[in-house]
Each structure stands twice: as structure tokens, then as C-alpha cells.
Coordinates of C-alpha atoms in Angstrom, one line a residue:
Chain A
X134 CA 157.8 71.8 45.8
X135 CA 160.1 71.6 48.8
X136 CA 159.3 69.9 52.1
X137 CA 158.3 73.0 54.0
X138 CA 155.7 73.9 51.3
X139 CA 154.5 70.3 51.3
X140 CA 153.9 70.1 55.0
X141 CA 152.4 73.6 55.1
X142 CA 150.0 72.4 52.4
X143 CA 149.0 69.5 54.6
X144 CA 148.5 71.7 57.6
X145 CA 146.2 74.1 55.6
X146 CA 144.2 71.1 54.4
X147 CA 143.8 69.7 57.9
X148 CA 142.7 73.1 59.3
X149 CA 140.3 73.9 56.5
X150 CA 138.6 70.6 56.5
X151 CA 137.7 71.4 60.1
X152 CA 136.8 75.0 59.4
X153 CA 139.3 76.2 62.1
X154 CA 140.7 79.3 60.4
X155 CA 138.1 81.3 62.3
X156 CA 140.0 80.6 65.5
X157 CA 143.5 80.9 64.1
X158 CA 144.2 84.7 64.3
X159 CA 147.8 85.6 65.1
X160 CA 147.1 86.2 68.8
X161 CA 145.5 82.8 69.3
X162 CA 148.3 81.2 67.3
X163 CA 151.0 82.9 69.5
X164 CA 149.2 81.7 72.6
X165 CA 149.1 78.1 71.3
X166 CA 152.8 78.2 70.4
X167 CA 153.6 79.2 74.0
X168 CA 151.3 76.5 75.4
X169 CA 153.0 73.9 73.3
X170 CA 156.4 75.2 74.3
X171 CA 155.4 74.9 77.9
X172 CA 154.5 71.3 77.4
X173 CA 157.9 70.7 76.0
X174 CA 159.6 72.5 78.9
X175 CA 157.5 70.6 81.5
X176 CA 159.4 67.4 80.6
X177 CA 162.5 69.0 81.9
X178 CA 161.1 70.7 85.0
X179 CA 163.3 70.4 88.1
X180 CA 165.8 68.2 86.2
X181 CA 169.6 68.8 86.1
X182 CA 171.4 69.0 82.8
X183 CA 172.5 65.4 83.2
X184 CA 169.0 64.2 84.0
X185 CA 167.6 66.2 81.0
X186 CA 170.1 64.6 78.6
X187 CA 169.2 61.1 79.8
X188 CA 165.5 61.8 79.8
X189 CA 165.5 63.2 76.3
X190 CA 167.2 60.0 75.0
X191 CA 164.8 57.7 76.9
X192 CA 161.6 59.6 76.0
X193 CA 162.4 60.4 72.4
X194 CA 158.9 59.8 71.0
X195 CA 157.2 62.2 73.5
X196 CA 159.8 64.9 72.9
X197 CA 159.4 64.5 69.2
X198 CA 155.6 64.9 69.5
X199 CA 156.0 68.1 71.6
X200 CA 158.5 69.6 69.1
X201 CA 156.0 68.7 66.3
X202 CA 153.2 70.5 68.1
X203 CA 155.2 73.7 68.2
X204 CA 156.3 73.4 64.6
X205 CA 152.8 72.8 63.3
X206 CA 151.5 76.1 64.8
X207 CA 154.7 78.0 63.8
X208 CA 154.6 76.9 60.2
X209 CA 150.9 77.7 59.9
X210 CA 151.3 81.1 61.5
X211 CA 154.1 82.0 59.1
X212 CA 152.0 80.8 56.2
X213 CA 149.0 82.8 57.4
X214 CA 151.1 86.0 57.5
X215 CA 152.7 85.3 54.1
X216 CA 156.1 84.8 55.8
X217 CA 158.6 82.5 54.2
X218 CA 160.1 80.6 57.2
X219 CA 163.4 79.8 55.5
X220 CA 163.8 83.4 54.3
X221 CA 163.0 84.8 57.8
X222 CA 165.5 82.4 59.4
X223 CA 168.3 83.3 56.9
X224 CA 167.7 87.1 57.5
X225 CA 167.7 86.6 61.2
X226 CA 170.9 84.5 61.1
X227 CA 172.6 87.3 59.1
X228 CA 171.5 89.8 61.7
X229 CA 172.8 87.6 64.5
X230 CA 176.2 87.3 62.6
X231 CA 176.4 91.1 63.0
X232 CA 175.2 91.2 66.6
X233 CA 177.5 88.4 67.8
X234 CA 180.9 88.7 66.1
X235 CA 182.8 85.4 66.7
X236 CA 185.8 87.2 68.4
X237 CA 183.5 88.9 70.9
X238 CA 180.9 86.2 71.5
X239 CA 182.9 83.0 71.5
X240 CA 182.3 80.8 74.5
X241 CA 180.0 83.5 76.2
X242 CA 176.3 83.5 76.6
X243 CA 176.1 87.3 77.0
X244 CA 173.3 89.1 75.2
X245 CA 174.4 91.3 72.2
X246 CA 173.5 94.6 73.9
X247 CA 175.9 93.8 76.8
X248 CA 178.7 92.3 74.7
Chain B
X50 CA 169.9 68.7 50.2
X51 CA 166.5 70.2 51.0
X52 CA 165.8 73.6 52.6
X53 CA 165.4 72.4 56.2
X54 CA 168.8 70.6 56.0
X55 CA 170.4 73.6 54.5
X56 CA 169.2 76.1 57.1
X57 CA 170.0 73.6 59.9
X58 CA 173.5 73.3 58.5
X59 CA 173.9 77.1 58.7
X60 CA 172.5 77.2 62.3
X61 CA 175.0 74.5 63.4
X62 CA 177.9 76.4 61.8
X63 CA 176.8 79.7 63.5
X64 CA 176.6 78.0 66.9
X65 CA 179.8 76.1 66.6
X66 CA 181.9 79.0 65.4
X67 CA 180.8 80.7 68.7
X68 CA 181.4 77.5 70.8
X69 CA 177.8 77.7 72.1
X70 CA 176.9 74.0 72.2
X71 CA 178.0 73.9 75.8
X72 CA 174.9 76.1 76.7
X73 CA 172.4 74.4 74.3
X74 CA 171.1 71.4 76.4
X75 CA 167.5 70.6 75.8
X76 CA 166.2 72.4 78.9
X77 CA 168.0 75.6 78.0
X78 CA 166.7 75.3 74.4
X79 CA 163.1 74.8 75.6
X80 CA 163.4 77.8 77.9
X81 CA 164.7 79.9 74.9
X82 CA 161.8 78.7 72.7
X83 CA 159.3 79.9 75.4
X84 CA 161.1 83.2 75.8
X85 CA 161.0 83.9 72.0
X86 CA 157.4 82.8 71.8
X87 CA 156.7 85.4 74.6
X88 CA 158.3 88.1 72.6
X89 CA 156.0 87.2 69.7
X90 CA 152.9 87.2 71.9
X91 CA 153.9 90.5 73.5
X92 CA 153.2 92.2 70.2
X93 CA 149.6 91.2 70.6
X94 CA 149.1 91.9 74.3
X95 CA 145.8 93.6 75.2
X96 CA 144.8 93.8 71.5
X97 CA 141.5 92.7 70.1
X98 CA 141.4 90.3 67.1
X99 CA 140.8 93.2 64.7
X100 CA 143.7 95.2 66.2
X101 CA 146.0 92.2 66.0
X102 CA 145.2 91.6 62.3
X103 CA 146.0 95.2 61.5
X104 CA 149.1 95.3 63.7
X105 CA 150.5 92.1 62.1
X106 CA 150.1 93.6 58.6
X107 CA 151.7 96.9 59.6
X108 CA 154.6 95.4 61.5
X109 CA 155.4 92.6 59.2
X110 CA 159.2 92.8 59.6
X111 CA 159.1 92.6 63.4
X112 CA 156.7 89.7 63.4
X113 CA 158.9 87.9 60.8
X114 CA 161.9 88.3 63.1
X115 CA 160.1 86.9 66.1
X116 CA 158.9 83.9 64.2
X117 CA 162.4 83.4 62.9
X118 CA 163.8 83.5 66.5
X119 CA 161.5 80.7 67.5
X120 CA 162.2 78.6 64.4
X121 CA 166.0 78.9 64.8
X122 CA 165.9 77.4 68.3
X123 CA 163.3 74.8 67.3
X124 CA 165.2 73.6 64.2
X125 CA 168.4 73.4 66.2
X126 CA 166.8 71.5 69.1
X127 CA 165.2 68.9 66.7
X128 CA 168.6 68.5 65.1
X129 CA 170.4 68.1 68.5
X130 CA 168.0 65.3 69.4
X131 CA 168.2 63.6 66.0
X132 CA 164.6 64.4 65.2
X133 CA 163.5 64.9 61.7
X134 CA 161.2 67.9 61.9
X135 CA 159.1 67.1 58.8
X136 CA 158.8 63.5 59.9
X137 CA 157.7 64.5 63.4
X138 CA 155.1 66.9 62.0
X139 CA 153.7 64.3 59.6
X140 CA 153.4 61.8 62.4
X141 CA 151.6 64.3 64.6
X142 CA 149.3 65.4 61.8
X143 CA 148.3 61.8 61.3
X144 CA 147.7 61.4 65.1
X145 CA 145.6 64.6 65.0
X146 CA 143.5 63.2 62.1
X147 CA 142.5 60.4 64.4
X148 CA 141.9 62.6 67.4
X149 CA 139.9 65.2 65.5
X150 CA 137.6 63.4 63.0
X151 CA 136.1 66.0 60.6
X152 CA 132.5 65.2 61.4
X153 CA 133.1 65.7 65.2
X154 CA 135.6 68.6 65.2
X155 CA 134.3 70.8 62.4
X156 CA 133.8 74.4 63.5
X157 CA 134.6 73.6 67.1
X158 CA 137.6 74.4 69.2
X159 CA 137.0 71.6 71.7
X160 CA 140.0 69.6 72.9
X161 CA 140.0 66.0 71.6
X162 CA 139.6 64.5 75.1
X163 CA 136.3 66.4 75.4
X164 CA 135.0 65.9 71.9
Chain C
X78 CA 151.9 88.0 111.8
X79 CA 149.9 89.0 108.6
X80 CA 148.5 86.5 106.1
X81 CA 151.3 86.6 103.6
X82 CA 153.8 85.8 106.3
X83 CA 151.5 83.0 107.5
X84 CA 151.1 81.3 104.2
X85 CA 154.8 81.7 103.4
X86 CA 155.6 80.0 106.6
X87 CA 153.4 77.1 105.6
X88 CA 155.0 76.9 102.1
X89 CA 158.5 76.8 103.7
X90 CA 157.4 74.0 106.0
X91 CA 155.8 72.0 103.2
X92 CA 159.0 72.3 101.1
X93 CA 161.5 71.6 103.9
X94 CA 159.6 68.5 105.1
X95 CA 160.2 67.1 101.6
X96 CA 163.8 68.4 101.4
X97 CA 163.0 70.2 98.1
X98 CA 165.0 73.4 98.6
X99 CA 167.8 71.6 96.6
X100 CA 165.6 72.0 93.5
X101 CA 164.2 75.4 94.1
X102 CA 166.9 77.7 92.7
X103 CA 165.6 80.9 91.1
X104 CA 165.8 79.6 87.5
X105 CA 163.8 76.4 88.3
X106 CA 161.3 78.5 90.2
X107 CA 160.9 80.9 87.3
X108 CA 160.4 78.0 85.0
X109 CA 157.7 76.5 87.3
X110 CA 155.9 79.9 87.5
X111 CA 155.7 80.0 83.7
X112 CA 154.5 76.3 83.5
X113 CA 151.7 77.1 86.0
X114 CA 150.8 80.3 84.2
X115 CA 150.5 78.2 81.0
X116 CA 148.1 75.8 82.7
X117 CA 146.0 78.8 83.6
X118 CA 146.1 80.2 80.1
X119 CA 145.3 76.8 78.6
X120 CA 141.8 77.0 80.0
X121 CA 141.2 80.0 77.8
X122 CA 142.9 78.7 74.6
X123 CA 140.9 79.5 71.4
X124 CA 138.0 81.0 73.4
X125 CA 136.5 84.5 72.7
X126 CA 136.2 87.0 75.5
X127 CA 132.6 86.1 76.1
X128 CA 133.4 82.4 76.2
X129 CA 136.2 83.0 78.6
X130 CA 134.0 85.0 81.0
X131 CA 131.4 82.3 81.0
X132 CA 134.0 79.5 81.3
X133 CA 135.7 81.2 84.3
X134 CA 132.4 81.4 86.2
X135 CA 131.5 77.8 85.4
X136 CA 134.9 76.4 86.3
X137 CA 135.7 78.5 89.3
X138 CA 137.3 75.7 91.3
X139 CA 139.8 74.8 88.5
X140 CA 140.7 78.4 87.9
X141 CA 141.2 78.9 91.6
X142 CA 143.6 76.0 91.7
X143 CA 145.6 77.3 88.8
X144 CA 145.9 80.7 90.3
X145 CA 147.0 79.1 93.6
X146 CA 149.7 77.1 91.9
X147 CA 151.3 80.3 90.4
X148 CA 151.0 82.1 93.8
X149 CA 152.6 79.3 95.8
X150 CA 155.8 79.4 93.6
X151 CA 155.8 83.2 93.4
X152 CA 155.5 83.7 97.2
X153 CA 158.2 81.1 97.8
X154 CA 160.6 82.7 95.2
X155 CA 160.1 86.1 96.8
X156 CA 160.8 84.6 100.2
X157 CA 163.9 82.8 99.0
X158 CA 165.3 86.0 97.6
X159 CA 164.4 88.1 100.7
X160 CA 161.9 90.1 98.8
X161 CA 158.9 91.5 100.6
X162 CA 156.1 90.9 98.0
X163 CA 153.9 93.7 99.3
X164 CA 156.8 96.1 99.4
X165 CA 157.8 95.1 95.8
X166 CA 154.2 95.6 94.6
X167 CA 153.9 99.0 96.2
X168 CA 157.2 100.2 94.7
X169 CA 156.1 98.9 91.2
X170 CA 152.7 100.5 91.5
X171 CA 154.4 103.9 92.3
X172 CA 156.7 103.4 89.3
X173 CA 153.6 102.6 87.1
X174 CA 151.9 105.8 88.3
X175 CA 154.8 107.8 86.8
X176 CA 154.9 105.7 83.6
X177 CA 151.2 105.9 83.0
X178 CA 149.9 109.3 83.9
X179 CA 146.1 109.2 84.0
X180 CA 145.6 112.0 81.4
X181 CA 147.8 110.1 78.9
X182 CA 147.0 106.5 79.6
X183 CA 143.2 106.7 80.2
X184 CA 141.3 104.2 78.0
X185 CA 144.4 103.1 76.1
X186 CA 146.5 99.9 76.3
X187 CA 149.6 101.5 74.8
X188 CA 152.9 100.6 76.5
X189 CA 154.5 103.5 78.4
X190 CA 157.5 103.8 76.0
X191 CA 155.0 104.6 73.2
X192 CA 152.6 106.7 75.1
Chain D
X13 CA 142.1 95.2 106.5
X14 CA 145.0 92.9 105.9
X15 CA 147.9 93.6 103.5
X16 CA 146.6 91.6 100.5
X17 CA 143.3 93.5 100.7
X18 CA 145.1 96.8 101.0
X19 CA 147.4 96.2 98.0
X20 CA 144.4 94.8 96.0
X21 CA 142.5 98.0 96.7
X22 CA 145.4 100.1 95.4
X23 CA 145.6 97.9 92.2
X24 CA 141.9 98.4 91.6
X25 CA 142.2 102.2 92.0
X26 CA 145.1 102.3 89.7
X27 CA 143.3 100.4 87.0
X28 CA 140.0 102.2 87.3
X29 CA 141.5 105.6 87.2
X30 CA 142.9 104.6 83.8
X31 CA 139.6 102.9 82.7
X32 CA 141.5 99.7 81.9
X33 CA 139.0 97.1 83.1
X34 CA 137.8 96.9 79.5
X35 CA 141.1 95.1 78.6
X36 CA 141.4 93.0 81.7
X37 CA 139.3 89.9 80.9
X38 CA 140.8 86.6 82.3
X39 CA 142.4 85.6 79.0
X40 CA 144.3 88.9 78.6
X41 CA 145.3 88.7 82.3
X42 CA 146.6 85.1 81.9
X43 CA 148.6 86.2 78.8
X44 CA 150.1 89.1 80.8
X45 CA 151.0 86.9 83.7
X46 CA 152.9 84.6 81.3
X47 CA 154.6 87.6 79.6
X48 CA 155.8 88.9 83.0
X49 CA 156.9 85.4 84.0
X50 CA 159.0 85.3 80.8
X51 CA 160.7 88.6 81.7
X52 CA 161.7 87.1 85.0
X53 CA 163.0 83.9 83.4
X54 CA 164.9 85.9 80.8
X55 CA 167.2 87.1 83.5
X56 CA 168.3 83.5 84.0
X57 CA 168.5 82.4 80.3
X58 CA 171.6 80.2 79.6
X59 CA 172.9 80.6 83.1
X60 CA 174.0 77.7 85.4
X61 CA 172.6 77.4 88.9
X62 CA 175.7 79.0 90.3
X63 CA 175.5 81.9 87.9
X64 CA 171.8 82.4 88.7
X65 CA 172.4 82.5 92.4
X66 CA 175.1 85.2 92.0
X67 CA 173.1 87.1 89.5
X68 CA 170.0 87.2 91.6
X69 CA 172.0 88.6 94.5
X70 CA 173.7 91.2 92.4
X71 CA 170.5 92.3 90.5
X72 CA 168.1 92.3 93.4
X73 CA 166.2 95.4 92.4
X74 CA 165.5 94.2 88.8
X75 CA 164.3 90.7 90.1
X76 CA 162.1 92.4 92.7
X77 CA 160.5 94.4 89.9
X78 CA 159.8 91.4 87.8
X79 CA 158.3 89.5 90.7
X80 CA 156.1 92.5 91.5
X81 CA 154.8 92.6 87.9
X82 CA 153.6 89.0 88.0
X83 CA 152.1 89.6 91.5
X84 CA 150.2 92.7 90.4
X85 CA 148.4 90.9 87.6
X86 CA 147.9 87.7 89.7
X87 CA 146.4 89.6 92.7
X88 CA 144.1 91.5 90.3
X89 CA 142.9 88.4 88.4
X90 CA 142.1 86.7 91.7
X91 CA 140.1 89.7 92.8
X92 CA 138.3 90.0 89.4
X93 CA 137.2 86.4 89.8
X94 CA 136.2 86.7 93.4
X95 CA 138.9 84.3 94.5
X96 CA 140.6 84.7 97.9
X97 CA 144.3 84.2 97.1
X98 CA 145.2 83.0 100.6
X99 CA 142.2 80.7 100.7
X100 CA 143.1 79.3 97.3
X101 CA 146.7 78.8 98.4
X102 CA 145.8 77.0 101.6
X103 CA 143.4 74.7 99.8
X104 CA 146.1 73.8 97.2
X105 CA 148.7 73.3 99.9
X106 CA 146.3 70.8 101.6
X107 CA 145.8 69.0 98.3
X108 CA 149.6 68.9 97.7
X109 CA 150.0 67.4 101.2
X110 CA 147.9 64.5 100.0
X111 CA 149.5 64.2 96.6
X112 CA 153.1 64.3 98.0
X113 CA 153.2 62.3 101.2
X114 CA 156.6 63.1 103.0
X115 CA 157.7 59.5 103.1
X116 CA 157.2 59.1 99.3
X117 CA 158.2 62.5 98.0
X118 CA 161.2 63.3 100.2
X119 CA 164.3 64.4 98.2
X120 CA 162.6 63.6 94.9
X121 CA 161.2 65.9 92.2
X122 CA 158.9 63.3 90.7
X123 CA 155.4 64.4 89.8
X124 CA 152.6 63.0 92.0
X125 CA 151.1 60.9 89.2
X126 CA 154.4 59.0 88.9
X127 CA 155.3 58.8 92.6

């Protein structure tokens, strides 16, 4: 069993011991992912790129926790919808390879539909 | 090499071939995670729980893509900050075990500081 | 001077006394609007519609504060970009009248491009 | 009748002609505010402060529309909860005056609980 399966198994156990599946429909899960992503972003509010880089190094434990919060909900949502996270990511990376050919996209942050 | 390391290696390669690291500071990454989480949530806007469950089954490919978009940025951000995603998730699950003891939290969606 | 102009004048004064314009570029303002919108949404996390209605009545002062936080940044951003908020809203309402004709949109939450 | 009351009256009429109040509970409204705030932020994704300033000038009509979308939901939510937006904003500005005394907060973007 690989590590994504292992942690997903632990998430399921944590949730089911608390009888929380009743709250974890996809809409509530998507809301929770946004809320956790906001907590991550709040650490960087008003800061310049330089301040952000320094802050992230000096507050490593807090940032790690915020990233974990997002991941815990994201892994569970994928599991609830029978989505293999790795498979989904590989498919999307392949799609992005087509959308952003190296020769056109290199060094630019333009969205694919305007490239 | 486990599956998280493998996909992270592919993400790094995709990014570096396009010379995009210059845009991927933690603040921009956190912004992008929120934007992708919003695209996921938009699928469920205005829908009831029943409508959401049906919609998620009938639009599996689209939902899979949205989840992948969030995961691609989240895995890369963790990697950029030298955070082991699995390790971060396990630490946070352990913290949550303390914050939400089964006997107090069972069947309730109350936040730990009000339990 | 109408009430939007009056409160906008107070917001400007509050900001300039603190010399904060240097942080208030449109991107930072948009980030702050999302962060405040998340704080509002967090009050409703995991709750059913019925629980939300009751909660909003019983926690009127907190919800009022969260709505104010979003409005303060939104009014300032409009002002910074020389946008008349009322004018913008009227133009958008007119556009929505065209996008959502009553006979097609009545009682449905379908997005205009799928109506 | 002042301009906030006038536009709120138009929003109410638009909604009720379409029988949409059934969807507009506070949770769905807060979700919609976040989704519109994300559309605003998406315009600035990956851009530097300089690029953002230029972009906002050159795409004034689009930005105006995004700001209007947030405002339309925010004004309606305040109205649905019997909150006077101006009153809420004035109260919050007064609170912020206390939290951020000029002599301590000037030129700094530190949050009040760390000032």
C-alpha cells in the first residue's frame, strides 16, 4: 500500500470514528478547502515577495500545518468521489503539456487561451 | 521512490522546462490554490446537497480535473518549502485527535475551541 | 454628498492617516476581499440551511462585522480604480436582465450560458 | 431615498421576479461572494504589482463588472439580514480606529493583535 492510500485510510478512520461523513458532502468539502486555503493565504496578506519568502522560512511549522489542513480535506474529497489523486494529477499534467507548449509558454505567465 | 515523490518530480520538470519558478513564490501559489478551489466550488454553487451528489457523479471528469488543479499547486508548494506532505498530514491528524476526542466530537460539527 | 461618498471619504482618511496606500494595490485588495469573505463563510461551515438561518439571527453582531470588513475593502478598491460602485452595479444589473430573462430563469439556478 | 436603498430595491426586484430567494440563504450568498471575489483576483494571478496597476487601467470595464458582482451579492445579503451596510461600515471603522492607533500602525501592515 503506497503512502497516499495509507494516509487516506487514516483520514477515513478519523472521520468515521467521529461519525462526520454526514457533514462531508462535496459542497461542504469544497467550502472547507477554500477556508483552509484562505488561512494559508492570510499568512502572506499585504507582504511583498521578499517578506513572504522570509516569513515562510521563519514560520515553517505554521505553514506546514496550513498546507496539511488543505491536503487532509482534498485527499478525503478525492477518496469520497472515487478519484485517484495521482491519476487525476497525471492526466491534468498531460493536458497542461498540450495547453502550454514549452516554446510558447516559456518565461510567460499568460493563460493558455491567450497564448 | 513513492508516488508523491514521482508526481512531484514531474511537476518540477513541467515547471522548470517553462521557466516558471520566477512566478511561484508562496504568496502566488497560495492565491492559485484558492482560485482553483473556487473553480471546484463553483460547480456546486446554489445546489442542494442532493443536487450536488448527483452532479458530482454525472460530471466526474470535470470534478477530477478541478481536484487535480488544486493538488498540483499544493504538492508543488509543499515541495518548494521543503515540507513532506505526508509527514505534515500525519502530524496534523495527530493534533486533530487531541483537539477532537471521539467522546466529545462524535456526530457534532462544532469547532474544537467551542467543544 | 450621498452616503457612499461619505463613507468612502472616511475610509480614505483612515487609510491615509496610517500611510497604508503603499500596500493597497488592486491585487492585495482583491486578496483581502477574499480573506474577509472567507471569514464570513467560516461562520456557516458544515451547517445546514436551517442551522445557518438560526445562527445568523443569533450572531447578528458578528455577521454584521464580517460584512462590513468586505464592504470596507470593496468600497476602497472601487474608489482607488475610479469606479462608481452604484454605476457599476446598475450596469451589471442591466446586463443580468438580458442574461436571465424572467420567463427562462424563473425558479431556476442555472447559469446563463446553460439556460 | 439614498443610493444604497435605491440599488438594493432594484436588486430585490430583480431577484423576486425570478423567484430566487429560495436559493439565497446566507451560506449560499457567502459562497457566491467568495466565488465573485475569486473572479476578481483571477485577473491579477501571477502578476507583479506593476503589471497589476497597468492591467487594471487597461481592463477597466472587466474589473468594474467583477467589483459589481461582489457588491450585488453583498448588498443583498446585508439587506436579507436587516443590516444597514453604512452603519455596519461606520461601526467597524470606529473599531479599527481603536485597534490601529495612528502612532503604532503608521506605515506598517502588522495585524492589530501583533502591533
